[in-house]
Amino acid sequence: MVLHFTEALIFSSLVLLSFIVISNPLKVNRKANFWFGISLFLWATFWLDEMLYITGANPLHGTAKLGLSIVQFFSPLIFYISFIFFTNPNFKFKKKTVLSFAILPILYAVFLIVNFYTERNFKIILIGLVISHALFYSVKSYIKVKQHQKQIKLFSSSITEIDLKWLEYIILIMIFISLVIAFFNIVYFGTPLNLYINLTMLATIFFIAYNSLKQKEIFPVNKKHRKEVITINTQEESEKPSAKRKILTDEELVDYKTKLNELVKQKQLFLDQDINLASLAEQMELTTHQLSYIINNGFNQNFFQFINHYRIEKAKVLLLDKSSDKLSILGIAFESGFSSKTAFNTTFKKFTNQTPSEFKKQGSSL
């Protein structure tokens, strides 16, 4: 009874969540959420047989079962495609990419059809293809997220809400679940295992729902700014350190470094929570590549470090200022240009090896 209840809850939760993610009420990360919603719906189909059994309907068989199995095989690939668009919303499918995506699904379909219509048994091969396909795209998705977490520091000053850390956790959970299911499908299959796996999956679905519905737009809304920062990302990813060209002369670099420092300090641009590389470049009347070069080579920092250095210095002043005692830690975070207490605490700890509270307490005792 408990097993059937969890199965029904998983199926209905995934179907509902896929609809919400695809419809995307907040209209953020549109392409990524579309593909992510499709992958959630495909996950729901893995519990379709159980739902048909619970409701007393006839289970799928024959061609319908075969077709569903082929479609389900695409779920890790669709999951990975959503990651591509989360990390590059301007991504365009190329013929070469589509062909590489199709190799394993075609191979799986061939073995499945032969296994279905002949007396040959390719169960081990089919399970191997399912495992390798799931692991391959899970690992690629994980690598994609780790690259994204480095690249967003090139253009964004606030990364806590756009670093896709929650997707990283989901990948690790899904790899674990896939391996456990595949292993026990070969050597053992029983109700206790199903219940534990279902409970883990249910907890994962709730985790996905919470994080996916609060995920903010990752890249700048302004189309021109978006294109520029994505270009910076792709160029940084493709170029080797030794191959990076010199954009400005040494004299120009020193001159622009001084101007940039004065502009940010005088206008206190670091207090703008949404400031990004492209918007700052616009104010400096430079290209994003030029500004990135100045920050990287002039200050030996990335954009995230550059802006947050000013924010941390502002926060230090407020934390030690007796007249700011009425402000809470959250209030100081906002006054310093941070968008949340979590972002403030995390960034402050990275820069100073202390939390804001520890820094304030130490300053008060001096």
Coordinates of C-alpha atoms in Angstrom, one line a residue:
M1 CA 0.0 0.0 0.0
V2 CA 2.8 2.4 1.0
L3 CA 4.7 1.5 -2.2
H4 CA 1.7 2.2 -4.4
F5 CA 1.1 5.5 -2.7
T6 CA 4.7 6.7 -3.3
E7 CA 4.6 5.6 -6.9
A8 CA 1.4 7.5 -7.5
L9 CA 2.8 10.5 -5.7
I10 CA 6.0 10.4 -7.8
F11 CA 4.2 10.1 -11.1
S12 CA 1.7 12.9 -10.3
S13 CA 4.4 15.2 -8.9
L14 CA 6.6 14.8 -11.9
V15 CA 3.7 15.4 -14.4
L16 CA 2.6 18.5 -12.5
L17 CA 6.1 19.8 -12.1
S18 CA 6.9 19.3 -15.8
F19 CA 3.9 21.3 -16.7
I20 CA 4.8 24.2 -14.4
V21 CA 8.5 24.2 -15.6
I22 CA 7.5 24.1 -19.3
S23 CA 4.8 26.8 -18.9
N24 CA 7.5 28.9 -16.9
P25 CA 5.3 31.5 -15.2
L26 CA 8.2 33.7 -14.4
K27 CA 9.5 33.6 -18.0
V28 CA 13.1 33.0 -17.0
N29 CA 15.7 30.8 -18.7
R30 CA 13.0 29.9 -21.3
K31 CA 14.8 27.4 -23.5
A32 CA 16.5 25.7 -20.5
N33 CA 13.2 25.3 -18.6
F34 CA 11.4 24.0 -21.7
W35 CA 13.9 21.1 -22.1
F36 CA 14.2 20.6 -18.4
G37 CA 10.4 20.3 -18.2
I38 CA 10.4 17.7 -21.0
S39 CA 13.1 15.7 -19.2
L40 CA 10.9 15.7 -16.0
F41 CA 7.9 14.5 -18.0
L42 CA 10.0 11.6 -19.5
W43 CA 11.1 10.7 -15.9
A44 CA 7.4 10.4 -15.0
T45 CA 6.8 7.8 -17.7
F46 CA 9.1 5.4 -15.9
W47 CA 6.3 5.0 -13.3
L48 CA 3.5 4.7 -16.0
D49 CA 3.3 0.9 -15.7
E50 CA 2.8 1.2 -12.0
M51 CA 0.1 3.8 -12.4
L52 CA -1.8 1.6 -14.9
Y53 CA -1.6 -1.3 -12.5
I54 CA -2.8 0.8 -9.6
T55 CA -5.8 2.1 -11.6
G56 CA -6.7 -1.3 -13.0
A57 CA -6.0 -0.3 -16.6
N58 CA -4.3 -2.7 -19.1
P59 CA -0.5 -2.4 -19.0
L60 CA 1.4 -1.3 -22.1
H61 CA 2.5 -4.1 -24.3
G62 CA 3.6 -4.7 -27.8
T63 CA 4.5 -1.8 -30.1
A64 CA 3.3 0.8 -27.5
K65 CA 5.7 -0.6 -24.9
L66 CA 8.5 -0.7 -27.4
G67 CA 8.0 2.9 -28.5
L68 CA 7.8 4.1 -24.9
S69 CA 11.1 2.4 -24.1
I70 CA 12.8 4.1 -27.1
V71 CA 11.5 7.5 -26.0
Q72 CA 12.5 7.0 -22.4
F73 CA 16.1 6.3 -23.5
F74 CA 16.3 10.0 -24.6
S75 CA 15.7 11.2 -21.0
P76 CA 19.5 11.7 -20.0
L77 CA 20.1 13.4 -23.4
I78 CA 17.2 15.8 -22.9
F79 CA 18.4 16.4 -19.4
Y80 CA 21.8 17.4 -20.8
I81 CA 20.3 19.6 -23.5
S82 CA 18.6 21.6 -20.7
F83 CA 22.0 22.1 -19.1
I84 CA 23.4 23.4 -22.4
F85 CA 20.7 26.1 -22.5
F86 CA 21.1 26.9 -18.8
T87 CA 24.8 27.7 -19.5
N88 CA 24.3 29.2 -23.0
P89 CA 20.8 30.4 -23.9
N90 CA 22.1 31.4 -27.4
F91 CA 23.2 27.8 -28.2
K92 CA 22.3 26.7 -31.8
F93 CA 22.0 23.0 -32.8
K94 CA 24.4 22.0 -35.6
K95 CA 24.2 19.0 -37.8
K96 CA 27.3 17.5 -36.3
T97 CA 25.9 17.9 -32.8
V98 CA 22.6 16.3 -33.7
L99 CA 24.3 13.4 -35.3
S100 CA 26.5 12.8 -32.2
F101 CA 23.3 12.9 -30.1
A102 CA 21.6 10.3 -32.2
I103 CA 24.3 7.5 -32.2
L104 CA 23.5 5.8 -28.9
P105 CA 19.7 6.1 -29.2
I106 CA 19.8 4.6 -32.7
L107 CA 22.0 1.7 -31.4
Y108 CA 19.7 1.1 -28.5
A109 CA 16.6 1.2 -30.7
V110 CA 18.2 -1.4 -33.1
F111 CA 19.0 -3.8 -30.3
L112 CA 15.6 -3.3 -28.6
I113 CA 13.7 -4.0 -31.9
V114 CA 15.8 -7.1 -32.7
N115 CA 15.3 -8.3 -29.1
F116 CA 11.5 -7.6 -29.3
Y117 CA 10.8 -9.3 -32.7
T118 CA 13.3 -12.2 -32.5
E119 CA 14.2 -14.9 -30.0
R120 CA 17.5 -13.3 -29.3
N121 CA 18.1 -12.0 -25.8
F122 CA 20.1 -8.7 -25.6
K123 CA 19.1 -7.8 -22.1
I124 CA 22.6 -7.4 -20.8
I125 CA 23.6 -5.2 -23.8
L126 CA 20.4 -3.1 -23.5
I127 CA 21.1 -2.6 -19.7
G128 CA 24.7 -1.7 -20.6
L129 CA 23.6 0.9 -23.2
V130 CA 21.1 2.4 -20.7
I131 CA 23.8 2.7 -18.0
S132 CA 26.5 4.1 -20.3
H133 CA 24.1 6.5 -21.9
A134 CA 22.9 7.8 -18.5
L135 CA 26.4 8.0 -17.0
F136 CA 27.8 9.7 -20.1
Y137 CA 25.3 12.5 -20.2
S138 CA 25.2 12.8 -16.4
V139 CA 29.0 13.3 -16.3
K140 CA 28.8 15.8 -19.2
S141 CA 26.1 17.7 -17.4
Y142 CA 28.2 17.8 -14.2
I143 CA 31.2 19.1 -16.2
K144 CA 29.0 21.7 -17.8
V145 CA 27.8 23.0 -14.4
K146 CA 31.3 23.2 -13.0
Q147 CA 32.5 25.1 -16.1
H148 CA 29.5 27.4 -15.7
Q149 CA 30.3 28.1 -12.1
K150 CA 33.8 29.4 -13.2
Q151 CA 32.6 31.3 -16.2
I152 CA 29.8 33.3 -14.5
K153 CA 32.6 35.0 -12.4
L154 CA 33.8 36.6 -15.6
F155 CA 30.7 38.7 -16.1
S156 CA 28.5 38.6 -12.9
S157 CA 29.1 40.2 -9.5
S158 CA 26.5 38.1 -7.8
I159 CA 26.7 34.3 -8.4
T160 CA 25.0 32.6 -5.4
E161 CA 21.6 32.6 -7.1
I162 CA 22.8 31.7 -10.6
D163 CA 25.6 29.1 -10.0
L164 CA 23.2 26.1 -10.6
K165 CA 24.5 24.4 -7.5
W166 CA 21.2 22.7 -7.0
L167 CA 21.5 21.0 -10.4
E168 CA 24.9 19.7 -9.5
Y169 CA 23.4 17.9 -6.5
I170 CA 20.6 16.5 -8.7
I171 CA 23.1 15.0 -11.1
L172 CA 24.9 13.2 -8.3
I173 CA 21.7 11.9 -6.9
M174 CA 20.5 10.7 -10.3
I175 CA 23.8 8.9 -11.0
F176 CA 23.5 7.1 -7.7
I177 CA 19.9 6.1 -8.3
S178 CA 20.6 4.9 -11.9
L179 CA 23.5 2.7 -10.7
V180 CA 21.5 1.2 -7.9
I181 CA 18.5 0.4 -10.1
A182 CA 20.7 -1.0 -12.8
F183 CA 22.6 -3.2 -10.4
F184 CA 19.6 -4.6 -8.6
N185 CA 17.7 -5.1 -11.8
I186 CA 20.4 -7.7 -12.7
V187 CA 20.9 -9.4 -9.3
Y188 CA 17.8 -8.6 -7.2
F189 CA 14.4 -7.0 -7.4
G190 CA 12.0 -6.6 -4.6
T191 CA 9.5 -4.3 -2.7
P192 CA 12.0 -3.0 0.0
L193 CA 14.4 -1.7 -2.7
N194 CA 11.6 -0.1 -4.7
L195 CA 10.3 1.7 -1.6
Y196 CA 13.7 3.1 -0.7
I197 CA 14.4 4.2 -4.3
N198 CA 11.0 5.8 -4.5
L199 CA 11.4 7.7 -1.3
T200 CA 14.8 9.0 -2.5
M201 CA 13.2 10.0 -5.8
L202 CA 10.3 11.7 -4.1
A203 CA 12.7 13.7 -1.9
T204 CA 14.6 14.6 -5.1
I205 CA 11.5 15.8 -6.8
F206 CA 10.6 18.1 -3.9
F207 CA 14.2 19.4 -4.0
I208 CA 13.9 20.0 -7.8
A209 CA 10.5 21.8 -7.4
Y210 CA 11.8 24.1 -4.6
N211 CA 15.0 25.1 -6.5
S212 CA 13.7 25.2 -10.1
L213 CA 10.8 27.5 -9.2
K214 CA 13.0 30.0 -7.5
Q215 CA 15.8 30.0 -10.1
K216 CA 16.5 33.5 -11.4
E217 CA 17.5 34.5 -14.9
I218 CA 21.1 33.5 -15.3
F219 CA 22.3 35.8 -18.0
P220 CA 21.5 39.6 -18.5
V221 CA 18.0 40.3 -19.8
N222 CA 19.3 42.9 -22.2
K223 CA 19.9 41.0 -25.4
K224 CA 23.0 43.0 -26.4
H225 CA 24.6 42.5 -22.9
R226 CA 23.6 38.8 -23.0
K227 CA 25.3 38.2 -26.3
E228 CA 28.5 40.0 -25.2
V229 CA 28.9 38.1 -21.9
I230 CA 28.2 34.7 -23.7
T231 CA 30.9 35.6 -26.2
I232 CA 33.3 36.3 -23.3
N233 CA 32.4 32.8 -21.9
T234 CA 32.9 30.9 -25.1
Q235 CA 36.1 32.7 -26.0
E236 CA 37.5 32.1 -22.5
E237 CA 36.6 28.4 -22.7
S238 CA 38.2 27.9 -26.1
E239 CA 41.4 29.9 -25.7
K240 CA 44.5 28.5 -24.0
P241 CA 46.2 30.9 -21.5
S242 CA 49.2 31.2 -23.8
A243 CA 47.1 32.0 -26.8
K244 CA 45.3 35.1 -25.3
R245 CA 46.2 38.1 -27.3
K246 CA 47.1 41.5 -26.1
I247 CA 44.1 43.8 -26.6
L248 CA 45.6 47.0 -25.1
T249 CA 49.1 48.5 -24.8
D250 CA 50.7 48.7 -21.4
E251 CA 50.2 52.5 -21.3
E252 CA 46.5 52.1 -22.2
L253 CA 46.1 49.4 -19.6
V254 CA 47.5 51.7 -16.8
D255 CA 45.3 54.6 -18.0
Y256 CA 42.1 52.6 -18.1
K257 CA 42.9 50.9 -14.8
T258 CA 43.0 54.3 -13.1
K259 CA 39.8 55.5 -14.9
L260 CA 37.9 52.3 -14.0
N261 CA 38.9 52.5 -10.3
E262 CA 37.8 56.1 -10.1
L263 CA 34.5 55.5 -11.9
V264 CA 33.5 52.6 -9.6
K265 CA 34.5 54.4 -6.5
Q266 CA 33.0 57.8 -7.3
K267 CA 29.7 56.5 -8.6
Q268 CA 29.7 53.6 -6.1
L269 CA 28.7 51.3 -9.0
F270 CA 29.4 48.2 -6.8
L271 CA 26.1 49.0 -4.9
D272 CA 24.1 48.1 -8.0
Q273 CA 23.2 44.4 -7.3
D274 CA 22.6 43.7 -11.0
I275 CA 25.8 45.2 -12.4
N276 CA 27.5 43.0 -14.9
L277 CA 30.5 43.1 -17.2
A278 CA 28.6 44.4 -20.2
S279 CA 26.8 47.2 -18.3
L280 CA 30.0 48.4 -16.7
A281 CA 31.8 48.3 -20.1
E282 CA 29.0 50.5 -21.5
Q283 CA 29.7 53.1 -18.9
M284 CA 33.5 52.9 -19.6
E285 CA 32.7 53.2 -23.3
L286 CA 34.7 50.0 -23.9
T287 CA 33.9 46.6 -25.3
T288 CA 33.3 43.7 -22.9
H289 CA 36.6 42.1 -24.2
Q290 CA 38.5 45.3 -23.4
L291 CA 37.1 45.7 -19.9
S292 CA 37.6 42.0 -19.2
Y293 CA 41.2 42.4 -20.3
I294 CA 41.7 45.4 -18.0
I295 CA 40.3 43.6 -15.0
N296 CA 42.2 40.4 -15.6
N297 CA 45.5 41.9 -16.4
G298 CA 45.3 45.3 -14.6
F299 CA 43.9 44.0 -11.3
N300 CA 44.7 40.3 -11.6
Q301 CA 41.1 39.5 -10.8
N302 CA 37.9 38.3 -12.6
F303 CA 34.8 40.5 -12.7
F304 CA 33.2 38.9 -9.6
Q305 CA 36.4 39.5 -7.5
F306 CA 36.8 43.0 -8.8
I307 CA 33.3 44.2 -7.9
N308 CA 33.0 42.3 -4.6
H309 CA 36.3 43.6 -3.4
Y310 CA 34.7 47.1 -3.2
R311 CA 31.6 45.6 -1.6
I312 CA 33.6 43.8 1.1
E313 CA 35.6 47.0 1.8
K314 CA 32.3 48.9 2.2
A315 CA 30.9 46.2 4.5
K316 CA 34.0 46.3 6.7
V317 CA 33.5 50.1 7.2
L318 CA 29.9 49.6 8.1
L319 CA 30.6 46.6 10.4
L320 CA 33.2 48.7 12.4
D321 CA 31.2 51.9 12.4
K322 CA 29.4 52.5 15.7
S323 CA 26.7 54.5 13.9
S324 CA 25.8 51.4 11.9
D325 CA 25.1 49.3 15.0
K326 CA 21.3 49.6 14.4
L327 CA 21.8 47.8 11.1
S328 CA 21.4 44.0 11.0
I329 CA 23.8 41.8 9.1
L330 CA 21.2 41.7 6.3
G331 CA 20.9 45.5 6.4
I332 CA 24.7 45.8 6.0
A333 CA 24.6 43.3 3.2
F334 CA 22.1 45.4 1.3
E335 CA 23.9 48.6 2.1
S336 CA 27.1 47.1 0.6
G337 CA 25.5 46.0 -2.7
F338 CA 24.8 42.3 -1.9
S339 CA 21.4 40.8 -2.9
S340 CA 21.0 38.4 0.0
K341 CA 22.4 37.5 3.4
T342 CA 23.6 34.2 2.1
A343 CA 25.6 35.8 -0.8
F344 CA 27.1 38.3 1.7
N345 CA 28.2 35.7 4.2
T346 CA 29.6 33.4 1.5
T347 CA 31.5 36.1 -0.3
F348 CA 32.8 37.8 2.9
K349 CA 34.1 34.5 4.2
K350 CA 35.9 33.9 0.8
F351 CA 37.6 37.3 0.9
T352 CA 38.5 37.5 4.6
N353 CA 38.3 33.9 6.0
Q354 CA 35.9 35.3 8.6
T355 CA 32.1 35.6 8.7
P356 CA 30.8 39.2 9.0
S357 CA 29.8 38.5 12.6
E358 CA 33.3 37.3 13.5
F359 CA 34.9 40.3 11.8
K360 CA 32.5 42.7 13.7
K361 CA 33.2 40.9 17.0
Q362 CA 37.0 41.0 16.5
G363 CA 36.8 44.7 15.5
S364 CA 34.8 45.6 18.6
S365 CA 37.4 44.0 20.9
L366 CA 40.3 46.0 19.6

